[in-house]
Coordinates of C-alpha atoms and ligand atoms in Angstrom, one line a residue:
M1 CA -40.4 -3.0 30.5
S2 CA -37.1 -2.0 28.7
K3 CA -34.2 -4.3 29.2
T4 CA -30.6 -3.1 29.1
E5 CA -28.2 -5.3 27.2
P6 CA -24.5 -4.9 28.0
H7 CA -22.1 -5.4 25.1
Q8 CA -18.3 -5.6 24.8
F9 CA -16.3 -3.8 22.2
Q10 CA -14.3 -6.0 20.0
A11 CA -10.7 -6.1 21.2
E12 CA -9.4 -4.0 18.3
I13 CA -12.0 -1.3 18.8
Q14 CA -11.1 -1.3 22.5
Q15 CA -7.5 -0.8 21.6
L16 CA -8.4 2.0 19.2
L17 CA -10.6 3.7 21.8
N18 CA -7.8 3.5 24.3
I19 CA -5.6 5.5 22.0
V20 CA -8.4 7.9 20.9
I21 CA -9.3 8.6 24.5
H22 CA -5.8 8.8 26.0
S23 CA -3.3 9.9 23.5
L24 CA -4.9 12.0 20.7
Y25 CA -4.9 15.7 21.7
T26 CA -4.6 17.5 18.4
D27 CA -7.2 18.2 15.7
K28 CA -10.0 17.2 18.0
E29 CA -12.4 19.2 15.9
I30 CA -12.4 16.6 13.1
F31 CA -15.0 14.6 15.1
V32 CA -17.5 17.1 13.8
R33 CA -16.6 16.4 10.2
E34 CA -16.7 12.6 10.8
L35 CA -20.1 12.6 12.4
I36 CA -21.5 14.9 9.8
S37 CA -20.0 12.7 7.1
N38 CA -21.7 9.7 8.6
A39 CA -25.0 11.6 8.8
A40 CA -24.7 12.6 5.2
D41 CA -23.9 8.9 4.2
A42 CA -27.0 7.9 6.1
C43 CA -29.1 10.5 4.3
E44 CA -27.8 9.3 1.0
K45 CA -28.6 5.7 1.8
F46 CA -32.1 6.7 2.8
R47 CA -32.6 8.7 -0.4
F48 CA -31.4 5.9 -2.5
N49 CA -33.7 3.3 -0.9
Q50 CA -36.6 5.7 -1.1
S51 CA -36.0 6.5 -4.8
S52 CA -35.8 2.8 -5.7
G53 CA -39.4 2.4 -4.5
Q54 CA -38.8 0.4 -1.3
P55 CA -41.3 1.0 1.5
V56 CA -39.6 3.3 4.1
H57 CA -40.5 4.4 7.6
Q58 CA -41.8 8.0 7.8
S59 CA -41.4 8.7 4.1
D60 CA -42.6 12.2 4.5
I61 CA -39.5 13.2 6.5
A62 CA -36.9 14.5 4.1
P63 CA -33.3 13.5 4.7
G64 CA -31.3 16.3 6.4
I65 CA -28.9 17.0 9.3
S66 CA -29.3 19.2 12.3
I67 CA -26.8 20.0 15.0
T68 CA -27.5 21.6 18.3
T69 CA -25.1 22.9 20.9
D70 CA -25.9 23.4 24.6
D71 CA -23.2 25.2 26.4
K72 CA -24.9 25.0 29.8
A73 CA -25.2 21.3 29.6
G74 CA -21.8 21.0 27.8
T75 CA -23.2 18.9 25.0
I76 CA -23.3 18.8 21.2
T77 CA -25.9 16.7 19.3
I78 CA -25.8 15.6 15.7
M79 CA -29.0 14.4 14.3
D80 CA -29.9 13.1 10.9
T81 CA -33.1 11.9 9.3
G82 CA -31.2 9.3 7.2
C83 CA -31.4 5.6 7.2
G84 CA -30.9 4.9 10.9
M85 CA -29.7 1.6 12.3
T86 CA -31.4 -1.5 13.5
H87 CA -30.3 -3.4 16.6
G88 CA -28.1 -5.7 14.4
E89 CA -26.6 -2.7 12.6
L90 CA -25.8 -0.9 15.8
V91 CA -23.9 -3.9 17.1
E92 CA -22.2 -4.5 13.7
N93 CA -21.3 -0.9 12.9
L94 CA -20.5 0.7 16.3
G95 CA -18.6 -2.0 18.1
T96 CA -16.9 -4.4 15.6
I97 CA -14.4 -3.9 12.8
A98 CA -16.0 -3.0 9.6
H99 CA -13.0 -3.9 7.5
S100 CA -9.3 -3.7 7.8
G101 CA -9.6 -0.1 8.9
T102 CA -9.0 -0.4 12.6
K103 CA -5.9 -2.5 12.2
A104 CA -4.5 -0.3 9.5
F105 CA -5.2 2.9 11.5
L106 CA -3.6 1.4 14.7
K107 CA -0.6 0.5 12.7
Q108 CA -0.3 4.0 11.3
L109 CA -0.6 5.4 14.8
A110 CA 2.0 3.1 16.1
E111 CA 4.5 3.9 13.3
D112 CA 4.1 7.6 13.5
K113 CA 5.3 9.6 16.5
K114 CA 3.0 12.5 15.6
P115 CA 0.0 10.5 14.5
D116 CA -2.2 12.1 11.9
V117 CA -5.7 12.0 13.4
G118 CA -7.1 13.6 10.3
L119 CA -6.8 10.2 8.6
I120 CA -9.2 8.5 10.9
G121 CA -12.1 8.9 8.5
Q122 CA -10.0 7.4 5.6
F123 CA -9.5 4.3 7.6
G124 CA -13.3 3.8 8.1
V125 CA -13.3 4.3 11.8
G126 CA -14.4 8.0 12.0
F127 CA -17.3 7.4 14.4
Y128 CA -14.8 6.6 17.2
S129 CA -13.3 10.1 16.9
A130 CA -16.3 11.2 19.0
F131 CA -14.4 9.8 22.0
M132 CA -11.6 12.3 21.6
V133 CA -14.0 14.9 23.1
A134 CA -16.8 13.0 24.8
K135 CA -16.9 11.3 28.1
K136 CA -20.1 9.7 27.1
V137 CA -21.8 9.2 23.8
T138 CA -25.5 8.4 23.4
V139 CA -26.9 7.2 20.0
L140 CA -30.6 7.1 19.4
S141 CA -31.5 5.4 16.2
H142 CA -34.5 4.2 14.3
S143 CA -34.1 2.4 11.0
F144 CA -35.8 3.4 7.8
A145 CA -37.0 -0.2 7.4
P146 CA -40.6 -0.7 8.3
D147 CA -41.5 -2.8 11.3
E148 CA -38.3 -1.9 13.2
Q149 CA -38.1 -0.3 16.6
G150 CA -35.9 2.4 18.0
W151 CA -32.7 1.7 20.1
Q152 CA -30.5 3.6 22.4
W153 CA -26.8 2.9 22.4
T154 CA -24.6 4.4 25.1
S155 CA -21.0 4.2 25.9
E156 CA -18.3 5.8 28.0
G157 CA -15.6 4.5 25.7
M158 CA -13.8 2.0 27.8
G159 CA -15.2 -1.3 28.5
G160 CA -18.2 -1.5 26.3
Y161 CA -21.6 -0.1 25.4
E162 CA -25.2 -0.7 26.4
L163 CA -28.3 -1.2 24.2
T164 CA -31.8 -0.4 25.3
P165 CA -35.0 -0.3 23.4
A166 CA -36.2 3.3 22.9
A167 CA -39.8 4.2 22.0
D168 CA -41.1 7.0 19.8
L169 CA -38.0 7.9 17.9
P170 CA -38.2 9.6 14.5
R171 CA -36.4 7.9 11.7
G172 CA -32.7 8.4 11.6
T173 CA -30.0 8.8 14.2
K174 CA -29.3 11.3 17.0
I175 CA -25.9 11.3 18.6
T176 CA -25.3 13.3 21.8
L177 CA -21.8 13.9 23.1
E178 CA -21.3 14.8 26.7
L179 CA -18.1 16.8 26.4
K180 CA -15.0 16.3 28.5
D181 CA -14.0 19.3 30.6
D182 CA -11.2 20.1 28.2
A183 CA -13.5 20.0 25.1
K184 CA -16.3 22.2 26.3
E185 CA -15.6 24.7 23.4
F186 CA -17.5 22.3 21.1
A187 CA -20.7 23.2 23.0
Q188 CA -20.2 26.8 21.6
E189 CA -22.2 27.6 18.6
A190 CA -19.5 29.9 17.1
T191 CA -16.8 27.2 17.3
V192 CA -18.9 24.6 15.7
E193 CA -20.1 27.0 13.0
G194 CA -16.5 27.6 12.0
I195 CA -15.8 23.9 11.8
I196 CA -18.8 23.2 9.6
K197 CA -17.8 26.0 7.3
R198 CA -14.3 24.5 7.0
Y199 CA -15.2 20.9 6.4
S200 CA -18.8 20.5 5.4
S201 CA -19.9 23.2 3.0
F202 CA -20.4 20.7 0.2
V203 CA -22.5 18.1 2.0
P204 CA -25.4 17.6 -0.4
F205 CA -28.0 17.7 2.4
P206 CA -29.1 20.7 4.4
I207 CA -27.2 21.2 7.6
E208 CA -28.7 23.3 10.4
L209 CA -26.9 24.5 13.4
N210 CA -29.3 25.5 16.2
T211 CA -32.0 25.8 13.5
K212 CA -29.9 28.1 11.3
R213 CA -29.1 26.8 7.9
Q214 CA -25.4 26.4 7.3
N215 CA -24.6 25.1 3.8
T216 CA -26.0 26.0 0.5
V217 CA -25.8 22.8 -1.5
Q218 CA -23.9 23.6 -4.6
A219 CA -22.8 21.4 -7.4
I220 CA -19.4 22.9 -7.9
W221 CA -18.6 20.6 -10.8
A222 CA -21.4 22.2 -12.8
R223 CA -20.1 25.7 -12.4
N224 CA -17.8 27.6 -14.7
K225 CA -14.2 26.9 -14.0
S226 CA -13.1 30.5 -14.1
E227 CA -15.5 31.4 -11.2
I228 CA -14.3 28.7 -8.8
K229 CA -11.7 29.6 -6.2
E230 CA -8.8 27.3 -5.4
E231 CA -10.1 27.0 -1.8
E232 CA -13.6 26.0 -3.0
Y233 CA -12.0 23.2 -5.0
N234 CA -10.0 22.1 -2.0
E235 CA -13.0 22.2 0.4
F236 CA -15.0 20.2 -2.1
Y237 CA -12.2 17.7 -2.2
T238 CA -12.1 17.4 1.6
F239 CA -15.7 16.5 1.4
V240 CA -15.7 14.0 -1.5
G241 CA -12.3 12.6 -0.7
H242 CA -12.6 12.3 3.1
D243 CA -9.1 13.6 3.0
H244 CA -7.8 16.6 4.9
E245 CA -4.8 17.1 2.7
K246 CA -4.9 19.0 -0.6
P247 CA -5.2 16.9 -3.7
L248 CA -2.1 16.2 -5.7
F249 CA -3.9 16.6 -9.0
R250 CA -7.3 18.0 -10.0
L251 CA -9.0 17.7 -13.3
H252 CA -12.2 19.7 -14.0
F253 CA -13.6 19.3 -17.5
S254 CA -16.7 19.1 -19.5
A255 CA -17.5 17.5 -22.8
D256 CA -20.4 17.5 -25.2
A257 CA -19.5 14.6 -27.5
P258 CA -19.7 11.7 -27.6
L259 CA -21.4 12.1 -24.2
A260 CA -22.4 15.1 -22.2
I261 CA -20.1 15.0 -19.2
Q262 CA -19.1 17.2 -16.4
A263 CA -16.4 15.8 -14.2
L264 CA -14.3 16.9 -11.3
L265 CA -11.6 14.4 -10.5
F266 CA -8.9 14.3 -7.8
V267 CA -5.8 12.4 -7.1
P268 CA -4.9 12.2 -3.4
Q269 CA -1.4 13.1 -2.2
R270 CA -0.9 9.6 -1.0
N271 CA -1.6 6.1 -2.2
F272 CA -3.7 4.7 0.5
E273 CA -3.2 1.1 -0.7
S274 CA 0.5 1.4 0.2
M275 CA -0.5 2.5 3.8
G276 CA -1.8 -0.8 4.8
M277 CA -5.4 -0.1 3.8
G278 CA -5.6 -3.2 1.6
R279 CA -7.4 -2.7 -1.7
I280 CA -9.1 0.6 -1.9
D281 CA -12.4 1.3 -3.7
S282 CA -13.0 4.0 -6.2
E283 CA -14.7 7.1 -4.7
V284 CA -16.1 8.7 -7.7
N285 CA -19.8 9.5 -7.4
L286 CA -22.1 9.5 -10.4
Y287 CA -24.7 12.2 -10.9
C288 CA -27.2 13.0 -13.5
R289 CA -28.1 16.7 -13.6
K290 CA -26.8 17.2 -10.1
V291 CA -28.9 14.3 -8.7
L292 CA -26.8 11.5 -7.2
I293 CA -27.3 8.2 -9.1
Q294 CA -24.7 6.2 -7.3
A295 CA -22.1 7.0 -4.7
K296 CA -18.7 5.3 -5.3
A297 CA -20.0 4.2 -8.7
K298 CA -18.7 0.8 -9.9
G299 CA -17.6 0.5 -13.4
L300 CA -17.2 4.2 -14.1
F301 CA -13.5 3.9 -14.3
P302 CA -11.3 0.8 -14.8
D303 CA -10.1 -0.9 -11.6
W304 CA -6.6 0.4 -12.0
L305 CA -7.9 4.0 -11.5
R306 CA -9.4 3.1 -8.2
F307 CA -7.4 5.8 -6.4
L308 CA -9.5 8.5 -8.1
K309 CA -11.9 10.6 -6.1
G310 CA -14.5 13.0 -7.3
V311 CA -17.7 13.4 -9.3
V312 CA -19.0 12.6 -12.7
D313 CA -22.2 14.1 -13.9
S314 CA -23.7 13.0 -17.2
E315 CA -27.0 14.3 -18.6
D316 CA -27.2 11.2 -20.9
L317 CA -27.9 8.9 -18.0
P318 CA -31.5 7.9 -17.6
L319 CA -32.6 9.3 -14.2
N320 CA -34.5 6.2 -13.1
I321 CA -31.5 3.9 -13.6
S322 CA -30.8 1.5 -10.8
R323 CA -27.6 0.3 -9.3
E324 CA -28.0 -3.1 -10.7
T325 CA -28.8 -2.1 -14.3
M326 CA -25.9 0.4 -14.1
Q327 CA -23.4 -2.4 -14.1
D328 CA -23.9 -3.6 -17.6
T329 CA -25.2 -0.8 -19.7
S330 CA -23.2 0.0 -22.7
L331 CA -23.6 3.6 -21.7
L332 CA -21.5 3.0 -18.7
Q333 CA -18.8 1.4 -20.8
K334 CA -18.9 4.4 -23.1
L335 CA -18.6 6.7 -20.2
N336 CA -15.7 4.6 -18.8
K337 CA -13.8 4.8 -22.0
V338 CA -14.2 8.6 -22.5
L339 CA -13.4 9.4 -18.9
T340 CA -10.3 7.1 -18.8
S341 CA -8.9 8.5 -22.1
R342 CA -9.4 12.0 -20.9
F343 CA -7.8 11.3 -17.6
L344 CA -4.8 9.7 -19.2
K345 CA -4.4 12.6 -21.5
F346 CA -4.5 14.9 -18.5
L347 CA -1.7 12.9 -16.9
D348 CA 0.4 13.1 -20.0
E349 CA -0.1 16.9 -20.0
Q350 CA 0.8 17.2 -16.3
S351 CA 4.0 15.2 -16.9
E352 CA 5.1 18.1 -19.1
K353 CA 3.6 21.1 -17.3
E354 CA 4.0 20.0 -13.7
A355 CA 7.0 17.7 -13.9
E356 CA 7.6 17.8 -10.1
A357 CA 4.1 16.9 -9.2
Y358 CA 4.0 14.2 -11.9
E359 CA 7.2 12.8 -10.4
K360 CA 5.5 12.5 -7.0
F361 CA 2.4 11.0 -8.7
Y362 CA 4.5 8.5 -10.4
T363 CA 6.3 7.5 -7.2
E364 CA 3.0 7.0 -5.5
Y365 CA 0.9 5.4 -8.2
Q366 CA 3.2 3.7 -10.7
R367 CA 1.9 0.3 -9.7
F368 CA -1.6 1.3 -10.8
L369 CA -0.4 2.4 -14.2
K370 CA 1.4 -0.9 -14.6
E371 CA -1.6 -2.8 -13.5
G372 CA -3.5 -1.1 -16.3
I373 CA -0.9 -2.0 -18.9
V374 CA -1.0 -5.7 -17.9
T375 CA -4.8 -5.9 -17.5
D376 CA -6.3 -3.4 -19.9
F377 CA -5.7 -3.7 -23.6
T378 CA -7.7 -0.6 -24.5
H379 CA -5.4 1.9 -22.8
K380 CA -2.1 0.1 -23.0
E381 CA -0.5 2.6 -25.5
A382 CA -1.6 5.7 -23.5
L383 CA -0.4 4.1 -20.3
G384 CA 3.0 3.2 -21.9
K385 CA 3.5 6.9 -22.6
L386 CA 3.2 7.6 -18.9
L387 CA 5.9 5.2 -17.7
R388 CA 9.1 6.5 -16.4
F389 CA 12.3 4.6 -15.8
E390 CA 15.9 5.3 -14.8
S391 CA 18.3 4.7 -17.6
S392 CA 22.0 4.4 -18.3
L393 CA 22.0 7.9 -19.9
V394 CA 20.1 9.9 -17.2
D395 CA 21.5 10.8 -13.8
A396 CA 20.8 8.4 -10.9
G397 CA 17.5 9.2 -9.3
K398 CA 16.1 10.8 -12.4
R399 CA 13.7 9.0 -14.8
T400 CA 13.0 9.2 -18.5
S401 CA 10.0 8.6 -20.6
L402 CA 10.1 6.1 -23.4
A403 CA 9.4 8.8 -25.9
D404 CA 12.5 10.7 -24.8
Y405 CA 14.5 7.5 -24.9
V406 CA 13.4 6.9 -28.5
K407 CA 14.4 10.5 -29.4
R408 CA 17.9 9.8 -28.2
M409 CA 18.3 6.5 -30.1
P410 CA 21.1 6.5 -32.6
S411 CA 20.1 5.6 -36.1
D412 CA 21.6 2.1 -36.0
Q413 CA 19.6 1.2 -32.9
T414 CA 16.3 -0.4 -33.6
E415 CA 15.0 -1.6 -30.3
I416 CA 14.3 -0.2 -26.8
Y417 CA 16.5 -2.0 -24.3
C418 CA 15.4 -2.8 -20.8
L419 CA 17.6 -4.3 -18.1
L420 CA 15.9 -5.9 -15.0
A421 CA 18.0 -5.3 -11.9
A422 CA 17.6 -4.7 -8.2
N423 CA 19.1 -1.2 -8.3
R424 CA 21.3 1.1 -10.4
A425 CA 24.6 -0.3 -9.1
A426 CA 23.5 -3.8 -9.9
A427 CA 22.4 -2.8 -13.4
E428 CA 25.6 -1.0 -14.2
A429 CA 27.7 -3.9 -12.9
S430 CA 25.6 -6.5 -14.8
P431 CA 27.4 -8.5 -17.5
Y432 CA 24.3 -8.0 -19.6
F433 CA 25.0 -4.3 -19.7
E434 CA 28.5 -4.5 -21.1
V435 CA 27.6 -4.7 -24.8
F436 CA 25.3 -1.8 -24.5
K437 CA 27.9 0.3 -22.8
E438 CA 30.4 -0.5 -25.4
R439 CA 28.0 0.2 -28.3
K440 CA 26.8 3.4 -26.5
F441 CA 23.2 2.2 -26.6
E442 CA 21.0 3.6 -23.8
V443 CA 19.4 1.0 -21.5
L444 CA 16.4 1.5 -19.3
F445 CA 16.9 0.2 -15.8
L446 CA 13.9 -1.6 -14.4
Y447 CA 13.8 -2.1 -10.6
D448 CA 10.2 -3.1 -10.0
A449 CA 9.2 -6.8 -9.9
W450 CA 6.3 -6.0 -12.1
D451 CA 8.3 -4.4 -14.9
E452 CA 9.0 -7.6 -16.6
F453 CA 5.3 -8.2 -17.2
V454 CA 4.9 -4.6 -18.3
V455 CA 7.6 -5.1 -20.9
E456 CA 5.9 -8.3 -22.0
H457 CA 2.5 -6.7 -22.4
L458 CA 3.6 -3.4 -23.8
H459 CA 5.7 -5.1 -26.5
N460 CA 6.0 -2.0 -28.6
L461 CA 6.1 1.7 -28.0
E462 CA 6.5 4.6 -30.3
G463 CA 6.8 2.1 -33.0
K464 CA 9.9 0.4 -31.5
P465 CA 9.9 -3.1 -29.9
L466 CA 10.9 -3.3 -26.3
K467 CA 13.6 -5.8 -25.6
L468 CA 15.0 -7.3 -22.4
A469 CA 18.8 -6.8 -22.4
E470 CA 19.5 -10.4 -21.7
K471 CA 17.5 -11.3 -24.8
A472 CA 19.0 -8.7 -27.1
D473 CA 20.7 -10.0 -30.2
L474 CA 23.6 -7.6 -30.2
N475 CA 27.3 -7.9 -30.9
L476 CA 30.3 -5.8 -29.8
S477 CA 31.4 -3.4 -32.5
A478 CA 34.9 -4.9 -32.8
K479 CA 36.9 -8.0 -31.9
K480 CA 39.0 -7.4 -28.8
D481 CA 42.8 -7.6 -28.8
G482 CA 44.4 -10.5 -27.1
A483 CA 41.4 -12.8 -27.7
L484 CA 41.9 -16.5 -28.0
S485 CA 42.2 -17.8 -31.5
E486 CA 39.2 -19.3 -33.2
D487 CA 40.7 -22.7 -32.9
A488 CA 41.4 -22.3 -29.2
V489 CA 37.9 -21.1 -28.6
K490 CA 36.5 -24.1 -30.4
A491 CA 38.6 -26.5 -28.3
L492 CA 37.8 -24.7 -25.1
T493 CA 34.0 -24.6 -25.6
A494 CA 34.0 -28.3 -26.5
W495 CA 35.9 -29.1 -23.4
L496 CA 33.6 -26.9 -21.3
K497 CA 30.5 -28.6 -22.6
E498 CA 32.1 -32.0 -21.9
T499 CA 33.2 -30.9 -18.4
L500 CA 29.9 -29.1 -17.4
G501 CA 27.7 -31.6 -19.1
D502 CA 24.0 -31.2 -18.3
K503 CA 24.5 -28.1 -16.2
V504 CA 24.5 -26.0 -19.3
G505 CA 22.9 -26.0 -22.7
E506 CA 25.1 -24.8 -25.4
V507 CA 28.6 -23.4 -24.8
R508 CA 29.8 -20.7 -27.2
A509 CA 32.0 -17.6 -27.5
S510 CA 30.1 -14.5 -26.4
Q511 CA 29.6 -11.5 -28.7
R512 CA 28.4 -9.3 -25.8
L513 CA 31.0 -9.4 -23.1
V514 CA 33.7 -6.8 -22.4
D515 CA 34.7 -7.0 -18.7
S516 CA 33.1 -10.2 -17.5
P517 CA 34.6 -13.6 -18.2
A518 CA 31.3 -15.4 -18.9
V519 CA 27.5 -15.1 -18.8
V520 CA 24.5 -17.4 -18.8
V521 CA 21.8 -16.8 -21.3
D522 CA 18.3 -18.4 -21.2
S523 CA 18.1 -20.8 -24.1
D524 CA 14.4 -20.0 -24.3
K525 CA 14.0 -16.9 -26.4
F526 CA 11.1 -15.6 -24.4
M527 CA 11.5 -16.9 -20.9
T528 CA 13.6 -14.9 -18.4
A529 CA 15.0 -15.9 -15.0
S530 CA 12.6 -13.8 -13.0
M531 CA 9.6 -15.1 -14.9
R532 CA 10.7 -18.6 -14.1
R533 CA 11.0 -17.7 -10.4
I534 CA 7.5 -16.4 -10.4
M535 CA 6.1 -19.4 -12.2
K536 CA 7.8 -21.7 -9.7
A537 CA 6.3 -19.7 -6.8
M538 CA 2.9 -19.9 -8.3
K539 CA 3.1 -23.7 -8.9
Q540 CA 2.9 -25.0 -5.3
D541 CA 2.0 -28.6 -5.8
G542 CA 2.8 -31.1 -8.4
P543 CA 6.0 -31.7 -10.3
E544 CA 8.6 -29.0 -10.6
P545 CA 8.4 -27.2 -13.9
A546 CA 11.3 -28.2 -16.2
A547 CA 14.5 -26.6 -15.0
A548 CA 15.8 -23.9 -17.2
K549 CA 18.6 -24.8 -19.6
H550 CA 21.0 -21.9 -19.8
D551 CA 23.5 -21.5 -22.5
F552 CA 27.0 -20.6 -21.3
E553 CA 28.8 -17.8 -23.2
I554 CA 32.5 -17.2 -22.6
N555 CA 34.5 -14.0 -23.3
P556 CA 37.5 -15.1 -25.4
A557 CA 39.2 -11.8 -24.7
H558 CA 39.1 -12.2 -20.9
P559 CA 42.5 -13.1 -19.3
M560 CA 40.8 -15.6 -17.1
I561 CA 39.4 -17.5 -20.1
A562 CA 42.8 -17.4 -21.8
R563 CA 44.4 -18.9 -18.7
L564 CA 41.7 -21.5 -18.4
E565 CA 42.5 -22.7 -21.9
A566 CA 46.2 -23.0 -20.9
T567 CA 45.5 -24.6 -17.5
R568 CA 43.1 -27.2 -18.8
Q569 CA 46.0 -28.8 -20.7
K570 CA 48.2 -29.0 -17.6
D571 CA 45.9 -29.5 -14.7
A572 CA 42.5 -30.8 -15.9
A573 CA 41.1 -31.2 -12.4
L574 CA 41.9 -27.6 -11.4
A575 CA 40.5 -26.3 -14.7
A576 CA 37.3 -28.2 -14.2
S577 CA 36.8 -26.8 -10.8
V578 CA 37.5 -23.2 -12.1
A579 CA 35.1 -23.7 -15.0
E580 CA 32.3 -24.7 -12.6
Q581 CA 33.1 -21.7 -10.5
I582 CA 32.9 -19.4 -13.5
L583 CA 29.6 -20.9 -14.4
D584 CA 28.3 -20.3 -10.8
N585 CA 29.6 -16.8 -10.8
A586 CA 27.6 -16.1 -14.0
R587 CA 24.5 -17.6 -12.4
V588 CA 24.9 -15.3 -9.4
A589 CA 25.1 -12.3 -11.8
A590 CA 21.9 -13.6 -13.5
G591 CA 20.2 -14.0 -10.1
I592 CA 19.5 -17.7 -10.7
L593 CA 21.9 -19.5 -8.3
E594 CA 19.5 -21.1 -5.9
D595 CA 21.7 -22.9 -3.4
P596 CA 25.1 -21.4 -3.0
R597 CA 26.5 -24.0 -0.6
A598 CA 28.2 -26.3 -3.1
M599 CA 29.6 -23.2 -4.7
L600 CA 31.1 -21.9 -1.4
T601 CA 32.7 -25.3 -0.7
R602 CA 34.4 -25.2 -4.1
L603 CA 35.4 -21.6 -3.8
N604 CA 37.1 -22.3 -0.4
Q605 CA 39.0 -25.2 -2.0
L606 CA 40.2 -22.9 -4.8
L607 CA 41.2 -20.2 -2.4
E608 CA 43.2 -22.7 -0.4
K609 CA 45.0 -23.7 -3.5
V610 CA 45.8 -20.1 -4.4
L611 CA 47.2 -19.5 -0.9
A612 CA 49.3 -22.7 -1.0
K613 CA 51.0 -21.5 -4.2
D614 CA 54.0 -20.0 -2.5
Ligands
ADP701 P1 -17.4 4.7 7.9 O1 -18.2 5.9 7.9 O2 -16.1 4.9 7.2 O3 -18.0 3.4 7.5 P2 -17.5 5.1 10.7 O4 -16.7 4.6 11.9 O5 -17.5 6.6 10.6 O6 -16.9 4.4 9.4 O7 -18.9 4.6 10.9 C1 -19.2 3.2 11.0 C2 -20.5 2.7 10.5 O8 -21.5 3.1 11.4 C3 -20.9 3.4 9.2 O9 -20.4 2.7 8.0 C4 -22.5 3.3 9.2 O10 -22.9 2.0 8.8 C5 -22.7 3.4 10.7 N1 -23.2 4.7 11.0 C6 -22.4 5.7 11.7 N2 -23.1 6.8 11.8 C7 -24.4 6.6 11.3 C8 -25.6 7.4 11.1 N3 -25.6 8.6 11.5 N4 -26.6 6.8 10.6 C9 -26.6 5.5 10.1 N5 -25.5 4.7 10.2 C10 -24.4 5.2 10.8
MG702 MG1 -17.6 7.7 8.7

């Protein structure tokens, strides 16, 4: 006697279904693509398990997909002879959140007034798109694992689903959709045929529609480039990338040495990691002579290229290689190196040939390039060439490469200067920028929190050392008029050190200031303020790391400093207060003033004095 088990959907799935059922009216047809893609994944999984020598249920049934439409009954059925699902897998896969997908997708829907349903597959919740068109979904499934039984899963979307044992099922999964009244067109063969053509031509398993074969499985990457149409590439990308947009970049290449490789790689328009998806996984499939060795192959590319999608085919791979042994073969490492170098060279070429597309690429993916520089010694140099930054000599909003920067360097400039700042306005107003402006040396403006580490790791580019502006050992070209005499400077700096005491390291006359009265400089040649902040944030327990000692540099040509020298002889208390304020102002400019309260109290007292003057 079969017993029906009622189950509840997890709350987030319920929420997702609510939206899918009640508010998504466009692009309904994508459910066909999603269910076929799941069927293809299941076939792939079956083929892999079979080829690795595991015992499988009904090993004589080849993996494949067949679709039937019944316009009288108003149904469409997608059946596959793939891996199927056990009771546990049905509960796990069709009712709970697989990963962060549901949440991320819901967030995307909530943020966007015209939600992009096409993305549903990207977020790993494609199955539920069935409920856009179906009032009831029935899944019959029998796992490939021996000694399992068949199960029937049914749901009307809201509320939950039911599981019942089902006898005499073939291996695989059969999904029947009872279509809603306004979705009956999907019970028409012609409609469905068009959709399969559009989305699923490249599925590497045979697809039949009402017993007619639909796709001819082709390895597009193995064909001659000149014979492949743009649309074919894009269709293939839709299939491998699970993405309905066109790719941003495409690289199709073949090589003979040092390894025989055919590769077709794509960069998606958008960086899915920045869309709340969490960490994405590489979606490059590894083939050997058109036979899939590993889907989403691990180790084929470095981690920082995990946004790539596509196919790599290498004849040099042993066909019987298993997933486990793949991990550590030196062959894989060799492949990785060749592929990565080739892709970076491609990016470099694109930056010249397709400047606009490269700009978009850089905006989306710069963090990945930087991750590479910091974590991957091998490709550091090539990655450095791909960096782009705003700079004091290019218009706001435009970026320059380091190579172009080096070309513009005057002969007396030996280093590449980088200034960390929140934005362009802050960079241009920074006291650290003054000496560069006066000397007419170009400075790169770095706005990203990661840039400091990038500069640290890159160290050198195009034969020139990279230098943070605040660490640069540069002097103004000429002494300024009206500057304090050397004796006066000596007396003032001594007095300042006495007055400020431990709050500062050394006090000296600055060689780098034009418009600002003073600046603080980290006394550690290598440490910077932002690095200290990060270190502090990382060190949660235990004693505070030693506070930074900052040297205090004054601008002897600044009227405020000249007045300070005069005032300290008449009104030492007022001068001391002003000196502390100048120091705090310099700390603000450096972004290292942690608690501004004491500073504000003092500033208010000073203002009061100014107003009381007359
Ligand atoms: P995704 O395919 O991105 O994992 P889906 O919502 O499309 O997300 O599917 C959820 C899960 O359900 C799949 O990962 C798979 O484990 C399982 N599944 C769906 N359809 C099938 C099928 N036809 N055969 C076997 N398993 C399936
Ligand atoms: Mg899916």
